[in-house]
Amino acid sequence: MAEALARHSMVKASASAWTAVMNRYPELASEPIVAGWADAGRPLIVRRPACSDTADLVPLGLPLPPSHGKRRIAVSLAAADIVASAPPPLLADAAAVAPEAWQATIEKLVRLLPETRSYGSLAWQHLTGLPYLTDSSDLDLLWPLSSVRQPASLLSDIAGIAKQAPMRLDGEIVGPAGGVQWRELTGTDADEVLVKGSTGVTTTTRAAFLAGPVS
């Protein structure tokens, strides 16, 4: 499962596994919201492995809401300790908890590519019911390259929406090798871009990345 789970996947840990994590890290168990995370049915997010992670475990993250310090907690679990997994929520679904000022921008983004997913503060507020969004929050999105027939057109359309948006539009175009920040892809075809994958970061050219398989 460690290889099968894409970066940004949302997973749920078994209650017993989470209890074991709390026993290993008593400093985390002192925070009630963290100690009760699994029991509340809240997800973790798959992240890139750090140097301290081992290959036999799934690297996961838990970003706390601003009211609890906005801390980013890194843990690792065995694949057997994961009881459910899913891609990050569709932007169209997460929109229900977005501020009113964001709604027009979100509607444009959903019309542009209905398969667009959200993975930042908006997604966490949608998935947990906790207050992650603030006045300074970005809108973090994932645009699947496999759903895009004209990548260059998508990028120009995103840029146009971003210019008029009341929040910063951040996120990645996601291809088979991983994700690239959408702004990096607005350069020339020969420009080198960073591709963030499930096991690390690689480089390629803009043209090579955008030429990925199209369904």
PDB file of C-alpha atoms in Angstrom:
ATOM      1  CA  MET A   1       0.000   0.000   0.000  1.00  0.00           C
ATOM      2  CA  ALA A   2       2.936   2.351   0.618  1.00  0.00           C
ATOM      3  CA  GLU A   3       3.601   2.418  -3.157  1.00  0.00           C
ATOM      4  CA  ALA A   4      -0.039   2.404  -4.212  1.00  0.00           C
ATOM      5  CA  LEU A   5      -1.075   5.434  -2.193  1.00  0.00           C
ATOM      6  CA  ALA A   6      -0.468   8.648  -4.098  1.00  0.00           C
ATOM      7  CA  ARG A   7       0.779  11.766  -2.385  1.00  0.00           C
ATOM      8  CA  HIS A   8      -2.149  13.812  -1.017  1.00  0.00           C
ATOM      9  CA  SER A   9      -4.288  10.676  -0.553  1.00  0.00           C
ATOM     10  CA  MET A  10      -6.488  10.875   2.535  1.00  0.00           C
ATOM     11  CA  VAL A  11      -6.335   7.817   4.797  1.00  0.00           C
ATOM     12  CA  LYS A  12      -7.831   6.722   8.098  1.00  0.00           C
ATOM     13  CA  ALA A  13      -5.900   4.836  10.773  1.00  0.00           C
ATOM     14  CA  SER A  14      -7.278   2.076  12.948  1.00  0.00           C
ATOM     15  CA  ALA A  15      -8.010   3.098  16.532  1.00  0.00           C
ATOM     16  CA  SER A  16      -5.459   0.621  17.865  1.00  0.00           C
ATOM     17  CA  ALA A  17      -2.738   1.922  15.555  1.00  0.00           C
ATOM     18  CA  TRP A  18      -3.415   5.492  16.611  1.00  0.00           C
ATOM     19  CA  THR A  19      -3.254   4.483  20.265  1.00  0.00           C
ATOM     20  CA  ALA A  20       0.161   2.971  19.556  1.00  0.00           C
ATOM     21  CA  VAL A  21       1.283   6.213  17.911  1.00  0.00           C
ATOM     22  CA  MET A  22       0.173   8.175  20.973  1.00  0.00           C
ATOM     23  CA  ASN A  23       2.101   5.777  23.208  1.00  0.00           C
ATOM     24  CA  ARG A  24       5.244   6.328  21.119  1.00  0.00           C
ATOM     25  CA  TYR A  25       4.852  10.098  21.147  1.00  0.00           C
ATOM     26  CA  PRO A  26       3.475  11.181  24.539  1.00  0.00           C
ATOM     27  CA  GLU A  27       3.991  14.828  23.600  1.00  0.00           C
ATOM     28  CA  LEU A  28       1.305  14.354  20.933  1.00  0.00           C
ATOM     29  CA  ALA A  29      -1.040  12.516  23.288  1.00  0.00           C
ATOM     30  CA  SER A  30      -1.102  15.594  25.532  1.00  0.00           C
ATOM     31  CA  GLU A  31      -3.055  17.408  22.817  1.00  0.00           C
ATOM     32  CA  PRO A  32      -6.681  16.184  23.069  1.00  0.00           C
ATOM     33  CA  ILE A  33      -7.499  16.957  19.446  1.00  0.00           C
ATOM     34  CA  VAL A  34      -4.586  14.751  18.318  1.00  0.00           C
ATOM     35  CA  ALA A  35      -5.196  11.928  20.796  1.00  0.00           C
ATOM     36  CA  GLY A  36      -8.811  11.618  19.660  1.00  0.00           C
ATOM     37  CA  TRP A  37      -8.116  12.069  15.946  1.00  0.00           C
ATOM     38  CA  ALA A  38      -8.742   8.487  14.815  1.00  0.00           C
ATOM     39  CA  ASP A  39     -11.712   7.964  17.126  1.00  0.00           C
ATOM     40  CA  ALA A  40     -13.319  11.040  15.559  1.00  0.00           C
ATOM     41  CA  GLY A  41     -12.949   9.459  12.103  1.00  0.00           C
ATOM     42  CA  ARG A  42     -10.645  12.206  10.860  1.00  0.00           C
ATOM     43  CA  PRO A  43      -8.142  11.505   8.076  1.00  0.00           C
ATOM     44  CA  LEU A  44      -4.406  11.809   7.649  1.00  0.00           C
ATOM     45  CA  ILE A  45      -2.715  12.832   4.428  1.00  0.00           C
ATOM     46  CA  VAL A  46      -0.024  10.911   2.555  1.00  0.00           C
ATOM     47  CA  ARG A  47       3.170  12.974   2.347  1.00  0.00           C
ATOM     48  CA  ARG A  48       6.588  12.533   0.778  1.00  0.00           C
ATOM     49  CA  PRO A  49       8.942  10.489   2.969  1.00  0.00           C
ATOM     50  CA  ALA A  50      11.523  12.318   5.063  1.00  0.00           C
ATOM     51  CA  CYS A  51      15.058  11.109   5.748  1.00  0.00           C
ATOM     52  CA  SER A  52      13.936   9.663   9.072  1.00  0.00           C
ATOM     53  CA  ASP A  53      11.121   7.588   7.523  1.00  0.00           C
ATOM     54  CA  THR A  54      11.567   3.900   6.767  1.00  0.00           C
ATOM     55  CA  ALA A  55      10.550   2.315   3.469  1.00  0.00           C
ATOM     56  CA  ASP A  56       8.210  -0.224   5.082  1.00  0.00           C
ATOM     57  CA  LEU A  57       5.916   2.435   6.559  1.00  0.00           C
ATOM     58  CA  VAL A  58       3.482   4.893   4.962  1.00  0.00           C
ATOM     59  CA  PRO A  59       4.509   8.523   5.649  1.00  0.00           C
ATOM     60  CA  LEU A  60       1.531  10.572   6.805  1.00  0.00           C
ATOM     61  CA  GLY A  61       0.792  14.099   7.934  1.00  0.00           C
ATOM     62  CA  LEU A  62      -1.712  15.794  10.205  1.00  0.00           C
ATOM     63  CA  PRO A  63      -1.973  19.590   9.921  1.00  0.00           C
ATOM     64  CA  LEU A  64      -3.643  21.122  12.972  1.00  0.00           C
ATOM     65  CA  PRO A  65      -6.074  24.030  12.559  1.00  0.00           C
ATOM     66  CA  PRO A  66      -4.902  27.558  13.435  1.00  0.00           C
ATOM     67  CA  SER A  67      -6.785  27.447  16.734  1.00  0.00           C
ATOM     68  CA  HIS A  68      -4.485  24.599  17.800  1.00  0.00           C
ATOM     69  CA  GLY A  69      -1.233  26.168  16.661  1.00  0.00           C
ATOM     70  CA  LYS A  70      -1.325  25.323  12.937  1.00  0.00           C
ATOM     71  CA  ARG A  71       1.294  22.654  13.643  1.00  0.00           C
ATOM     72  CA  ARG A  72       2.156  20.047  11.016  1.00  0.00           C
ATOM     73  CA  ILE A  73       2.569  16.639  12.617  1.00  0.00           C
ATOM     74  CA  ALA A  74       4.411  13.856  10.777  1.00  0.00           C
ATOM     75  CA  VAL A  75       3.761  10.206  11.627  1.00  0.00           C
ATOM     76  CA  SER A  76       4.235   6.866   9.868  1.00  0.00           C
ATOM     77  CA  LEU A  77       2.035   3.773   9.895  1.00  0.00           C
ATOM     78  CA  ALA A  78       2.213   0.250   8.575  1.00  0.00           C
ATOM     79  CA  ALA A  79      -0.035  -0.371   5.584  1.00  0.00           C
ATOM     80  CA  ALA A  80      -2.053  -2.823   7.690  1.00  0.00           C
ATOM     81  CA  ASP A  81      -2.898  -0.007  10.111  1.00  0.00           C
ATOM     82  CA  ILE A  82      -4.705   1.946   7.387  1.00  0.00           C
ATOM     83  CA  VAL A  83      -8.385   1.043   7.279  1.00  0.00           C
ATOM     84  CA  ALA A  84      -9.550   3.376   4.489  1.00  0.00           C
ATOM     85  CA  SER A  85      -8.079   5.578   1.782  1.00  0.00           C
ATOM     86  CA  ALA A  86      -9.467   8.036  -0.753  1.00  0.00           C
ATOM     87  CA  PRO A  87      -8.252  10.830  -3.008  1.00  0.00           C
ATOM     88  CA  PRO A  88      -8.571  14.361  -1.646  1.00  0.00           C
ATOM     89  CA  PRO A  89     -12.104  15.748  -1.981  1.00  0.00           C
ATOM     90  CA  LEU A  90     -13.422  17.231  -5.173  1.00  0.00           C
ATOM     91  CA  LEU A  91     -13.451  21.018  -5.101  1.00  0.00           C
ATOM     92  CA  ALA A  92     -17.157  20.901  -5.942  1.00  0.00           C
ATOM     93  CA  ASP A  93     -17.836  18.960  -2.731  1.00  0.00           C
ATOM     94  CA  ALA A  94     -15.546  20.995  -0.473  1.00  0.00           C
ATOM     95  CA  ALA A  95     -17.102  24.236  -1.744  1.00  0.00           C
ATOM     96  CA  ALA A  96     -19.939  23.898   0.764  1.00  0.00           C
ATOM     97  CA  VAL A  97     -17.687  25.146   3.590  1.00  0.00           C
ATOM     98  CA  ALA A  98     -15.928  27.885   1.587  1.00  0.00           C
ATOM     99  CA  PRO A  99     -16.435  31.573   2.429  1.00  0.00           C
ATOM    100  CA  GLU A 100     -19.065  33.383   0.414  1.00  0.00           C
ATOM    101  CA  ALA A 101     -16.356  35.562  -1.134  1.00  0.00           C
ATOM    102  CA  TRP A 102     -14.746  32.432  -2.627  1.00  0.00           C
ATOM    103  CA  GLN A 103     -17.854  30.969  -4.229  1.00  0.00           C
ATOM    104  CA  ALA A 104     -17.717  32.745  -7.594  1.00  0.00           C
ATOM    105  CA  THR A 105     -14.069  31.746  -8.069  1.00  0.00           C
ATOM    106  CA  ILE A 106     -14.784  28.151  -7.089  1.00  0.00           C
ATOM    107  CA  GLU A 107     -17.680  27.981  -9.545  1.00  0.00           C
ATOM    108  CA  LYS A 108     -15.354  29.113 -12.353  1.00  0.00           C
ATOM    109  CA  LEU A 109     -12.740  26.535 -11.363  1.00  0.00           C
ATOM    110  CA  VAL A 110     -15.261  23.703 -11.226  1.00  0.00           C
ATOM    111  CA  ARG A 111     -16.646  24.654 -14.630  1.00  0.00           C
ATOM    112  CA  LEU A 112     -13.112  24.744 -16.006  1.00  0.00           C
ATOM    113  CA  LEU A 113     -12.298  21.221 -14.779  1.00  0.00           C
ATOM    114  CA  PRO A 114     -14.903  19.345 -12.719  1.00  0.00           C
ATOM    115  CA  GLU A 115     -12.244  16.812 -11.628  1.00  0.00           C
ATOM    116  CA  THR A 116     -10.326  19.498  -9.690  1.00  0.00           C
ATOM    117  CA  ARG A 117      -9.569  18.428  -6.110  1.00  0.00           C
ATOM    118  CA  SER A 118      -8.782  20.373  -2.952  1.00  0.00           C
ATOM    119  CA  TYR A 119      -6.135  19.407  -0.397  1.00  0.00           C
ATOM    120  CA  GLY A 120      -5.425  22.453   1.802  1.00  0.00           C
ATOM    121  CA  SER A 121      -7.365  24.363   4.453  1.00  0.00           C
ATOM    122  CA  LEU A 122     -10.643  24.129   2.540  1.00  0.00           C
ATOM    123  CA  ALA A 123     -10.341  20.350   2.256  1.00  0.00           C
ATOM    124  CA  TRP A 124      -9.453  19.905   5.924  1.00  0.00           C
ATOM    125  CA  GLN A 125     -12.366  22.027   7.067  1.00  0.00           C
ATOM    126  CA  HIS A 126     -14.687  20.042   4.797  1.00  0.00           C
ATOM    127  CA  LEU A 127     -13.367  16.663   5.990  1.00  0.00           C
ATOM    128  CA  THR A 128     -13.089  17.364   9.725  1.00  0.00           C
ATOM    129  CA  GLY A 129     -15.584  20.114  10.522  1.00  0.00           C
ATOM    130  CA  LEU A 130     -12.781  21.991  12.309  1.00  0.00           C
ATOM    131  CA  PRO A 131     -12.048  25.687  11.577  1.00  0.00           C
ATOM    132  CA  TYR A 132      -9.035  25.627   9.246  1.00  0.00           C
ATOM    133  CA  LEU A 133      -9.934  28.568   7.012  1.00  0.00           C
ATOM    134  CA  THR A 134      -8.771  32.079   7.883  1.00  0.00           C
ATOM    135  CA  ASP A 135      -8.793  35.418   6.088  1.00  0.00           C
ATOM    136  CA  SER A 136      -5.288  34.661   4.779  1.00  0.00           C
ATOM    137  CA  SER A 137      -5.935  31.095   3.599  1.00  0.00           C
ATOM    138  CA  ASP A 138      -4.898  30.006   0.108  1.00  0.00           C
ATOM    139  CA  LEU A 139      -7.049  27.767  -2.070  1.00  0.00           C
ATOM    140  CA  ASP A 140      -4.891  24.665  -2.630  1.00  0.00           C
ATOM    141  CA  LEU A 141      -5.904  22.568  -5.623  1.00  0.00           C
ATOM    142  CA  LEU A 142      -4.931  19.545  -7.688  1.00  0.00           C
ATOM    143  CA  TRP A 143      -5.681  19.460 -11.414  1.00  0.00           C
ATOM    144  CA  PRO A 144      -5.319  15.924 -12.887  1.00  0.00           C
ATOM    145  CA  LEU A 145      -3.427  15.992 -16.169  1.00  0.00           C
ATOM    146  CA  SER A 146      -5.247  12.840 -17.262  1.00  0.00           C
ATOM    147  CA  SER A 147      -8.493  14.839 -17.408  1.00  0.00           C
ATOM    148  CA  VAL A 148      -7.013  17.712 -19.444  1.00  0.00           C
ATOM    149  CA  ARG A 149      -7.128  17.704 -23.232  1.00  0.00           C
ATOM    150  CA  GLN A 150      -5.363  21.048 -23.723  1.00  0.00           C
ATOM    151  CA  PRO A 151      -2.903  21.656 -20.867  1.00  0.00           C
ATOM    152  CA  ALA A 152      -1.726  25.022 -22.191  1.00  0.00           C
ATOM    153  CA  SER A 153      -5.303  26.262 -22.325  1.00  0.00           C
ATOM    154  CA  LEU A 154      -5.942  25.023 -18.792  1.00  0.00           C
ATOM    155  CA  LEU A 155      -2.923  26.926 -17.489  1.00  0.00           C
ATOM    156  CA  SER A 156      -3.942  30.181 -19.148  1.00  0.00           C
ATOM    157  CA  ASP A 157      -7.492  29.775 -17.845  1.00  0.00           C
ATOM    158  CA  ILE A 158      -6.234  29.142 -14.294  1.00  0.00           C
ATOM    159  CA  ALA A 159      -4.027  32.227 -14.544  1.00  0.00           C
ATOM    160  CA  GLY A 160      -6.989  34.302 -15.688  1.00  0.00           C
ATOM    161  CA  ILE A 161      -9.129  33.119 -12.782  1.00  0.00           C
ATOM    162  CA  ALA A 162      -6.259  33.670 -10.335  1.00  0.00           C
ATOM    163  CA  LYS A 163      -5.918  37.324 -11.342  1.00  0.00           C
ATOM    164  CA  GLN A 164      -9.483  38.044 -10.242  1.00  0.00           C
ATOM    165  CA  ALA A 165      -9.665  35.702  -7.246  1.00  0.00           C
ATOM    166  CA  PRO A 166     -10.014  37.115  -3.715  1.00  0.00           C
ATOM    167  CA  MET A 167      -7.604  34.443  -2.439  1.00  0.00           C
ATOM    168  CA  ARG A 168      -4.294  33.070  -3.703  1.00  0.00           C
ATOM    169  CA  LEU A 169      -4.708  30.046  -5.979  1.00  0.00           C
ATOM    170  CA  ASP A 170      -2.036  27.485  -5.210  1.00  0.00           C
ATOM    171  CA  GLY A 171      -1.632  23.860  -6.177  1.00  0.00           C
ATOM    172  CA  GLU A 172      -0.331  21.388  -8.714  1.00  0.00           C
ATOM    173  CA  ILE A 173      -1.025  19.905 -12.090  1.00  0.00           C
ATOM    174  CA  VAL A 174      -0.745  16.159 -11.382  1.00  0.00           C
ATOM    175  CA  GLY A 175       0.653  13.708 -13.919  1.00  0.00           C
ATOM    176  CA  PRO A 176       1.866  10.089 -13.763  1.00  0.00           C
ATOM    177  CA  ALA A 177       5.206  11.069 -12.204  1.00  0.00           C
ATOM    178  CA  GLY A 178       3.772  13.471  -9.634  1.00  0.00           C
ATOM    179  CA  GLY A 179       2.709  17.082  -9.331  1.00  0.00           C
ATOM    180  CA  VAL A 180       4.160  20.382 -10.551  1.00  0.00           C
ATOM    181  CA  GLN A 181       3.182  23.776  -9.190  1.00  0.00           C
ATOM    182  CA  TRP A 182       0.905  25.261 -11.822  1.00  0.00           C
ATOM    183  CA  ARG A 183       2.781  28.569 -11.969  1.00  0.00           C
ATOM    184  CA  GLU A 184       6.019  26.751 -12.858  1.00  0.00           C
ATOM    185  CA  LEU A 185       4.268  25.352 -15.918  1.00  0.00           C
ATOM    186  CA  THR A 186       3.479  28.777 -17.367  1.00  0.00           C
ATOM    187  CA  GLY A 187       7.054  29.171 -18.719  1.00  0.00           C
ATOM    188  CA  THR A 188       8.533  27.915 -21.986  1.00  0.00           C
ATOM    189  CA  ASP A 189       8.585  24.266 -23.061  1.00  0.00           C
ATOM    190  CA  ALA A 190      12.310  23.978 -22.385  1.00  0.00           C
ATOM    191  CA  ASP A 191      12.069  25.269 -18.815  1.00  0.00           C
ATOM    192  CA  GLU A 192      12.960  22.767 -16.119  1.00  0.00           C
ATOM    193  CA  VAL A 193      10.232  22.053 -13.557  1.00  0.00           C
ATOM    194  CA  LEU A 194      10.201  20.236 -10.225  1.00  0.00           C
ATOM    195  CA  VAL A 195       7.996  17.144 -10.109  1.00  0.00           C
ATOM    196  CA  LYS A 196       6.943  16.146  -6.585  1.00  0.00           C
ATOM    197  CA  GLY A 197       6.230  12.430  -6.462  1.00  0.00           C
ATOM    198  CA  SER A 198       5.375   9.920  -3.762  1.00  0.00           C
ATOM    199  CA  THR A 199       9.020   9.046  -3.132  1.00  0.00           C
ATOM    200  CA  GLY A 200      10.804  12.322  -3.783  1.00  0.00           C
ATOM    201  CA  VAL A 201      11.426  15.169  -6.198  1.00  0.00           C
ATOM    202  CA  THR A 202      12.632  14.857  -9.798  1.00  0.00           C
ATOM    203  CA  THR A 203      13.064  17.329 -12.645  1.00  0.00           C
ATOM    204  CA  THR A 204      11.885  17.378 -16.224  1.00  0.00           C
ATOM    205  CA  THR A 205      11.010  19.934 -18.855  1.00  0.00           C
ATOM    206  CA  ARG A 206       7.662  21.660 -19.061  1.00  0.00           C
ATOM    207  CA  ALA A 207       7.005  20.098 -22.463  1.00  0.00           C
ATOM    208  CA  ALA A 208       7.810  16.560 -21.277  1.00  0.00           C
ATOM    209  CA  PHE A 209       5.578  16.863 -18.225  1.00  0.00           C
ATOM    210  CA  LEU A 210       2.602  18.270 -20.134  1.00  0.00           C
ATOM    211  CA  ALA A 211       2.942  15.529 -22.769  1.00  0.00           C
ATOM    212  CA  GLY A 212       1.830  12.930 -20.211  1.00  0.00           C
ATOM    213  CA  PRO A 213      -0.893  10.406 -21.127  1.00  0.00           C
ATOM    214  CA  VAL A 214      -4.297  11.909 -21.879  1.00  0.00           C
ATOM    215  CA  SER A 215      -7.434   9.826 -21.475  1.00  0.00           C
TER     216      SER A 215
END
